[in-house]
Coordinates of C-alpha atoms in Angstrom, one line a residue:
M29 CA 89.7 208.8 155.9
A30 CA 92.1 205.9 155.4
A31 CA 94.9 208.3 154.4
A32 CA 94.3 210.4 157.5
L33 CA 94.5 207.3 159.7
L34 CA 97.7 206.3 158.0
R35 CA 99.3 209.7 158.6
M36 CA 98.4 209.4 162.3
F37 CA 100.5 206.2 162.6
V38 CA 103.5 207.4 160.6
S39 CA 106.2 209.3 162.4
T40 CA 109.8 210.1 161.7
S41 CA 112.6 210.1 164.3
S42 CA 116.3 210.2 163.7
G43 CA 115.8 209.2 160.1
R44 CA 113.8 206.0 161.0
V45 CA 110.3 205.6 159.5
F46 CA 107.9 203.6 161.8
T47 CA 104.9 202.2 160.1
H48 CA 102.2 200.5 162.1
S49 CA 99.0 198.8 160.9
C50 CA 96.6 196.3 162.5
S51 CA 98.2 193.4 160.6
Q52 CA 101.9 193.9 160.8
Q53 CA 104.7 196.0 162.2
R54 CA 107.8 196.8 160.2
Y55 CA 111.0 198.7 160.7
L56 CA 112.4 200.5 157.6
N57 CA 116.0 201.4 157.5
T58 CA 116.8 204.8 156.0
G59 CA 120.6 204.2 156.1
R60 CA 121.5 205.9 159.3
V61 CA 120.1 203.3 161.7
S62 CA 120.8 199.6 161.4
R63 CA 117.9 197.2 161.0
L64 CA 116.7 195.6 164.2
R65 CA 117.2 191.8 163.9
P66 CA 115.8 189.2 166.3
K67 CA 118.3 187.1 168.2
P68 CA 116.6 183.7 168.6
L69 CA 119.2 181.9 170.6
P70 CA 119.2 184.2 173.7
V71 CA 115.4 184.5 173.5
L72 CA 115.0 180.8 173.2
F73 CA 117.4 180.2 176.1
V74 CA 115.9 182.7 178.5
T75 CA 112.3 181.6 177.6
G76 CA 113.2 177.9 178.0
C77 CA 115.0 178.4 181.3
G78 CA 112.0 180.4 182.6
Y79 CA 109.6 177.8 181.6
L80 CA 111.6 175.0 183.1
G81 CA 112.0 177.0 186.3
Y82 CA 108.2 177.3 186.5
Q83 CA 107.8 173.6 185.9
Y84 CA 110.3 172.8 188.7
Y85 CA 108.4 175.1 191.1
K86 CA 105.1 173.5 190.2
R87 CA 106.5 170.0 190.8
S88 CA 107.9 171.1 194.1
C89 CA 104.5 172.3 195.2
Q90 CA 103.0 169.0 194.2
E91 CA 105.6 167.1 196.2
V92 CA 104.7 169.2 199.3
D93 CA 101.0 168.5 198.8
G94 CA 101.8 164.8 198.6
S95 CA 100.5 164.4 195.1
A96 CA 102.6 162.6 192.5
P97 CA 104.2 165.1 190.0
A98 CA 103.0 164.7 186.5
L99 CA 105.5 163.5 183.8
A100 CA 106.6 166.0 181.1
T101 CA 104.5 165.9 177.9
P102 CA 106.3 165.3 174.6
T103 CA 106.0 169.0 173.8
Q104 CA 107.6 169.9 177.1
V105 CA 110.5 167.5 176.5
A106 CA 110.9 168.8 173.0
L107 CA 111.1 172.4 174.3
Y108 CA 113.7 171.3 176.9
R109 CA 115.8 169.4 174.2
S110 CA 115.7 172.5 172.0
L111 CA 117.8 174.4 174.4
P112 CA 121.5 174.7 173.3
T113 CA 122.8 172.5 176.1
R114 CA 125.4 170.8 174.0
L115 CA 126.8 174.1 172.8
L116 CA 126.8 175.4 176.4
S117 CA 128.5 172.3 177.6
R118 CA 131.3 172.7 175.0
A119 CA 131.7 176.3 176.0
W120 CA 131.8 175.3 179.7
G121 CA 134.5 172.7 178.9
R122 CA 136.6 175.3 177.2
L123 CA 136.1 177.7 180.1
N124 CA 137.3 175.0 182.5
E125 CA 140.6 174.7 180.7
V126 CA 141.4 178.5 180.9
E127 CA 144.2 179.0 183.4
L128 CA 143.3 181.2 186.2
P129 CA 145.6 183.8 187.7
T130 CA 147.1 182.6 191.0
W131 CA 145.5 185.3 193.0
L132 CA 142.0 184.4 191.7
R133 CA 142.2 180.6 192.2
K134 CA 141.4 180.5 196.0
P135 CA 138.4 182.9 195.8
V136 CA 136.9 181.0 192.9
Y137 CA 137.4 177.5 194.3
S138 CA 136.4 178.6 197.8
L139 CA 133.1 179.8 196.5
Y140 CA 132.5 176.5 194.7
I141 CA 133.5 174.5 197.9
W142 CA 131.1 176.6 200.0
T143 CA 128.3 176.3 197.5
F144 CA 128.5 172.5 197.0
G145 CA 130.0 171.3 200.3
V146 CA 133.2 169.9 198.9
N147 CA 135.4 168.2 201.4
M148 CA 138.9 169.3 200.4
K149 CA 140.5 167.3 203.3
E150 CA 140.0 164.2 201.2
A151 CA 141.8 165.7 198.2
A152 CA 145.3 164.5 197.4
V153 CA 146.2 168.2 196.8
E154 CA 144.6 170.5 199.4
D155 CA 146.3 173.7 198.3
L156 CA 143.9 175.5 196.0
H157 CA 146.6 177.5 194.4
Q158 CA 147.9 174.3 192.8
Y159 CA 144.9 173.8 190.6
R160 CA 145.6 175.8 187.4
N161 CA 142.0 175.8 186.1
L162 CA 138.5 174.7 187.0
G163 CA 138.9 171.4 185.0
E164 CA 141.8 170.4 187.2
F165 CA 139.8 171.2 190.3
F166 CA 136.8 169.2 189.2
R167 CA 139.0 166.2 188.4
R168 CA 140.9 166.4 191.6
R169 CA 142.3 163.1 192.9
L170 CA 141.7 161.7 196.4
K171 CA 144.2 160.6 199.1
H172 CA 144.8 156.9 199.0
A173 CA 143.5 156.1 202.5
V174 CA 140.1 157.8 202.2
R175 CA 138.3 155.2 200.0
P176 CA 139.0 151.7 201.3
L177 CA 137.3 148.8 199.3
C178 CA 134.6 146.8 201.1
A179 CA 135.9 143.2 201.5
S180 CA 132.5 141.6 202.1
S181 CA 131.0 142.5 198.8
S182 CA 132.1 141.6 195.2
L183 CA 130.2 144.6 193.9
L184 CA 131.2 148.1 194.9
S185 CA 130.0 151.6 194.4
P186 CA 131.7 153.1 191.3
A187 CA 131.5 156.7 192.4
D188 CA 130.7 159.1 195.2
G189 CA 127.1 160.2 195.0
K190 CA 123.5 159.4 195.9
I191 CA 121.6 156.2 195.2
L192 CA 118.6 157.2 192.9
H193 CA 117.2 153.7 192.5
F194 CA 118.0 150.0 192.5
G195 CA 116.4 146.6 192.1
L196 CA 115.3 144.0 189.6
V197 CA 114.8 144.6 185.9
K198 CA 111.2 143.5 185.1
N199 CA 109.6 143.1 181.7
S200 CA 112.7 144.8 180.1
E201 CA 111.8 148.0 181.9
V202 CA 114.2 149.8 184.2
E203 CA 113.2 152.2 186.9
Q204 CA 114.8 155.6 186.5
V205 CA 113.4 156.7 189.8
K206 CA 110.5 155.3 191.7
G207 CA 107.5 155.1 189.3
V208 CA 109.3 156.3 186.2
T209 CA 110.8 153.7 183.9
Y210 CA 112.7 153.5 180.6
S211 CA 113.1 150.8 178.0
L212 CA 116.1 148.5 178.5
E213 CA 116.5 148.1 174.7
N214 CA 116.4 151.9 174.1
F215 CA 119.0 152.3 176.8
L216 CA 121.5 149.6 175.7
G217 CA 120.6 149.5 172.0
P218 CA 119.9 146.3 170.0
Q219 CA 121.5 143.1 171.1
K220 CA 122.7 140.2 168.9
R221 CA 120.5 137.2 168.8
K222 CA 122.2 134.0 169.9
S223 CA 120.3 131.9 167.4
T224 CA 117.1 131.9 165.3
D225 CA 115.2 130.3 168.2
S226 CA 115.9 133.5 170.3
S227 CA 114.0 135.8 168.0
S228 CA 111.0 135.8 170.3
L229 CA 113.1 136.4 173.5
S230 CA 113.0 139.8 175.2
I231 CA 116.2 141.8 175.5
R232 CA 116.3 140.9 179.2
D233 CA 116.3 137.2 178.4
L234 CA 118.9 137.7 175.7
L235 CA 121.3 139.2 178.3
L236 CA 121.0 136.4 180.8
S237 CA 123.3 133.5 180.5
S238 CA 121.5 131.3 183.0
P239 CA 117.8 130.8 183.9
D240 CA 118.9 130.7 187.5
N241 CA 120.0 134.3 187.3
D242 CA 118.2 137.7 187.3
L243 CA 119.0 141.1 185.9
F244 CA 119.6 143.8 188.4
H245 CA 120.3 147.6 188.2
V246 CA 121.5 150.4 190.4
V247 CA 121.7 154.2 189.6
V248 CA 124.2 156.5 191.2
Y249 CA 123.8 160.3 190.8
L250 CA 126.9 162.4 191.1
A251 CA 126.3 166.0 192.3
P252 CA 128.6 168.9 191.3
G253 CA 130.4 168.8 194.6
D254 CA 131.2 165.1 194.5
Y255 CA 134.4 163.4 193.5
H256 CA 134.1 163.3 189.6
C257 CA 136.2 160.2 188.8
F258 CA 134.6 156.8 188.6
H259 CA 136.1 153.4 189.2
S260 CA 135.5 149.8 188.3
P261 CA 132.8 148.3 190.6
T262 CA 134.1 144.7 190.3
D263 CA 136.5 142.4 188.6
W264 CA 135.2 142.1 185.0
R265 CA 136.2 142.2 181.3
V266 CA 134.9 145.0 179.0
E267 CA 134.1 143.6 175.5
L268 CA 132.2 146.5 173.8
R269 CA 131.9 150.2 174.0
R270 CA 128.7 151.7 172.6
H271 CA 128.5 155.5 172.4
F272 CA 125.1 157.2 172.0
P273 CA 125.4 160.9 171.1
G274 CA 122.3 162.8 172.3
S275 CA 120.9 165.5 174.4
L276 CA 122.6 166.9 177.5
M277 CA 119.6 167.5 179.8
S278 CA 120.1 167.8 183.6
V279 CA 120.0 164.4 185.4
N280 CA 119.1 166.1 188.7
P281 CA 116.7 163.8 190.6
G282 CA 113.9 166.4 190.2
V283 CA 114.3 166.2 186.4
A284 CA 114.7 162.4 186.5
R285 CA 111.2 162.3 188.1
W286 CA 109.8 164.5 185.4
V287 CA 111.3 163.4 182.1
K288 CA 110.5 159.8 181.2
E289 CA 113.4 157.9 179.5
L290 CA 115.8 160.7 180.4
F291 CA 118.7 158.4 180.4
C292 CA 117.8 157.1 176.9
L293 CA 117.6 160.7 175.5
N294 CA 120.9 161.9 177.0
E295 CA 124.4 161.2 175.6
R296 CA 125.9 158.1 177.2
V297 CA 128.8 155.7 176.9
V298 CA 127.8 152.0 177.6
L299 CA 130.6 149.6 178.5
S300 CA 129.4 146.0 178.4
G301 CA 131.1 142.7 179.1
Q302 CA 131.2 139.8 181.5
W303 CA 131.9 139.3 185.2
Q304 CA 131.8 136.1 187.4
H305 CA 128.0 135.8 187.2
G306 CA 127.5 136.7 183.5
F307 CA 126.5 139.9 181.8
F308 CA 127.7 143.2 183.2
S309 CA 127.4 146.8 181.9
F310 CA 128.6 150.1 183.1
T311 CA 127.0 153.2 181.6
A312 CA 128.2 156.8 182.1
V313 CA 125.3 159.2 181.3
G314 CA 126.2 162.8 180.3
A315 CA 124.3 165.8 181.5
T316 CA 124.3 169.6 181.1
N317 CA 127.9 170.9 181.4
V318 CA 129.1 167.2 181.4
G319 CA 129.5 166.7 177.7
S320 CA 132.9 165.3 178.3
I321 CA 133.0 161.7 179.3
R322 CA 136.4 160.2 179.5
I323 CA 137.3 156.5 179.6
Y324 CA 141.0 156.1 180.5
F325 CA 141.8 153.0 178.5
D326 CA 140.0 154.3 175.4
Q327 CA 141.7 157.3 173.7
E328 CA 139.5 157.1 170.6
L329 CA 136.3 158.1 172.4
Q330 CA 135.1 161.6 171.7
T331 CA 131.9 162.8 173.3
N332 CA 129.7 165.9 172.7
A333 CA 130.7 166.4 169.1
P334 CA 129.2 169.5 167.3
H335 CA 127.2 167.3 164.9
Y336 CA 125.6 163.9 165.2
S337 CA 122.7 161.9 163.7
K338 CA 119.7 161.6 165.9
G339 CA 119.1 158.1 167.2
S340 CA 122.5 156.9 166.1
F341 CA 125.2 155.0 168.0
C342 CA 128.8 153.9 167.5
D343 CA 130.2 150.6 168.5
H344 CA 133.9 149.8 169.3
S345 CA 134.9 146.2 170.1
Y346 CA 137.7 145.5 172.5
V347 CA 137.8 141.8 171.8
S348 CA 139.6 142.2 168.5
S349 CA 142.1 144.6 170.0
A350 CA 145.6 143.7 171.3
A351 CA 144.0 142.8 174.7
E352 CA 142.6 139.4 173.6
G353 CA 139.1 138.8 175.1
G354 CA 138.6 142.4 176.0
V355 CA 139.9 144.9 178.6
A356 CA 140.3 143.3 182.1
L357 CA 139.5 145.7 185.0
Q358 CA 140.0 145.1 188.7
R359 CA 137.6 146.2 191.4
G360 CA 138.4 149.8 192.5
E361 CA 140.5 150.5 189.4
A362 CA 140.3 154.0 188.0
L363 CA 138.0 153.8 185.0
G364 CA 137.2 157.4 183.8
E365 CA 135.9 160.8 184.8
F366 CA 133.1 163.3 184.2
N367 CA 133.7 167.0 183.6
L368 CA 131.3 168.1 186.4
G369 CA 128.8 165.5 187.8
S370 CA 126.4 163.1 186.2
T371 CA 124.9 159.6 186.6
I372 CA 126.2 156.0 186.4
V373 CA 123.9 153.1 185.7
L374 CA 125.0 149.5 186.4
L375 CA 123.1 146.6 184.8
F376 CA 124.3 143.2 185.8
E377 CA 123.4 139.5 185.9
A378 CA 123.5 137.8 189.2
P379 CA 122.0 134.8 191.0
K380 CA 118.4 135.3 192.1
D381 CA 119.5 135.4 195.8
F382 CA 121.5 138.6 195.2
S383 CA 120.4 141.2 197.7
F384 CA 121.1 145.0 197.8
S385 CA 122.2 146.6 201.0
L386 CA 121.0 150.0 200.0
K387 CA 118.2 152.6 200.5
S388 CA 116.9 155.0 197.8
G389 CA 118.3 158.5 198.3
Q390 CA 121.2 157.4 200.6
P391 CA 124.7 158.9 200.0
I392 CA 127.4 156.5 199.0
R393 CA 131.1 156.6 198.3
V394 CA 133.5 154.8 196.0
G395 CA 134.4 151.4 197.3
E396 CA 131.4 150.9 199.6
G397 CA 129.4 147.6 199.0
L398 CA 126.3 147.7 197.0
G399 CA 125.0 144.2 197.9
H400 CA 125.8 140.6 198.4
L401 CA 124.7 137.0 197.8
C402 CA 122.7 135.3 200.5
L403 CA 125.1 132.5 200.3
A404 CA 128.4 133.4 202.0
E405 CA 130.9 134.7 199.5
E406 CA 134.5 133.6 199.5
P407 CA 136.8 135.7 201.7
R408 CA 139.0 138.0 199.6
G409 CA 142.2 137.7 201.6
A410 CA 143.8 140.9 202.7
E411 CA 141.4 143.2 200.8
P412 CA 140.0 144.9 203.9
H413 CA 143.0 147.2 203.6
Q414 CA 142.9 147.5 199.8
E415 CA 142.6 151.0 198.4
L416 CA 141.7 152.5 195.1
V417 CA 143.9 151.5 192.2

């Protein structure tokens, strides 16, 4: 009986023997047909994208209903991080540097302009045929007159984009978006203790130079259609660069509301130093297709390397370099660029009466004021007409 059943499930076709049983399924190669091998990378990519699309749809429905969307579980985050986003970002970077035929440039760039609402009238070079590849188009420069620097504020927007969140840093927790926080220590990494007496202080207290000051933050999200260069938001001195290799998950506001500590998981470059009120840091956070973060004054920085140690970071001090005391930057000075669009996080010390002049979700452009002190700030001379450096 068993032999009869086995014969019913055995067939031959084109030299291939197919054997089926209740416990397993095997393909035997007879020499004329190659063995079927699974391809895990495409399967994983397609499955992961489908799953993330479903989660995004579910969160959208929750937002319409008025209910707060649930945070991703550790399993969901692990699944997302398992996608080959770093590999795809490196491939995207190489594709960006491929020179396009002259006849193809205008159709390709025009499609991008239409999709993301790019304002080419602000570009220093409006002729699309002059951009040899996608990379040059993404990193296009602006005309000098289109981004004047606000004279009434000592702190300016470092990039074009959207304000995701801003406010005080409380209990060493920073708000990623409303209701979703991340650890200040995980984001900036460990800080040096000033003395043995400071061992019990929180990282927030370690960063403050005066008890009369507070620690503030602001998050600017750059969409793909935005101007991709970023600028110094104030006059300050950069003392340390800390590079965290990591994941390259999307930093879209929808994902930022879903993945807790998203900014701590993604690759990022933290520049920290001092400004007129004390501690100041500027962090460029990488994202999918934004594995390349470039800092103009730091040629040694290499982001999105093929291999890295999980949870590691690399420090580079500018204090011991030729520029004694660090790298001095002026407000509005060109600082670096993203390959596509991402997020910038400013963390800074300021007097307690510092007040933001912002609204969550509002669009903002380079050079516009982020806030001011309640006490009148000193006039900055002829700076109403100052432009980007």
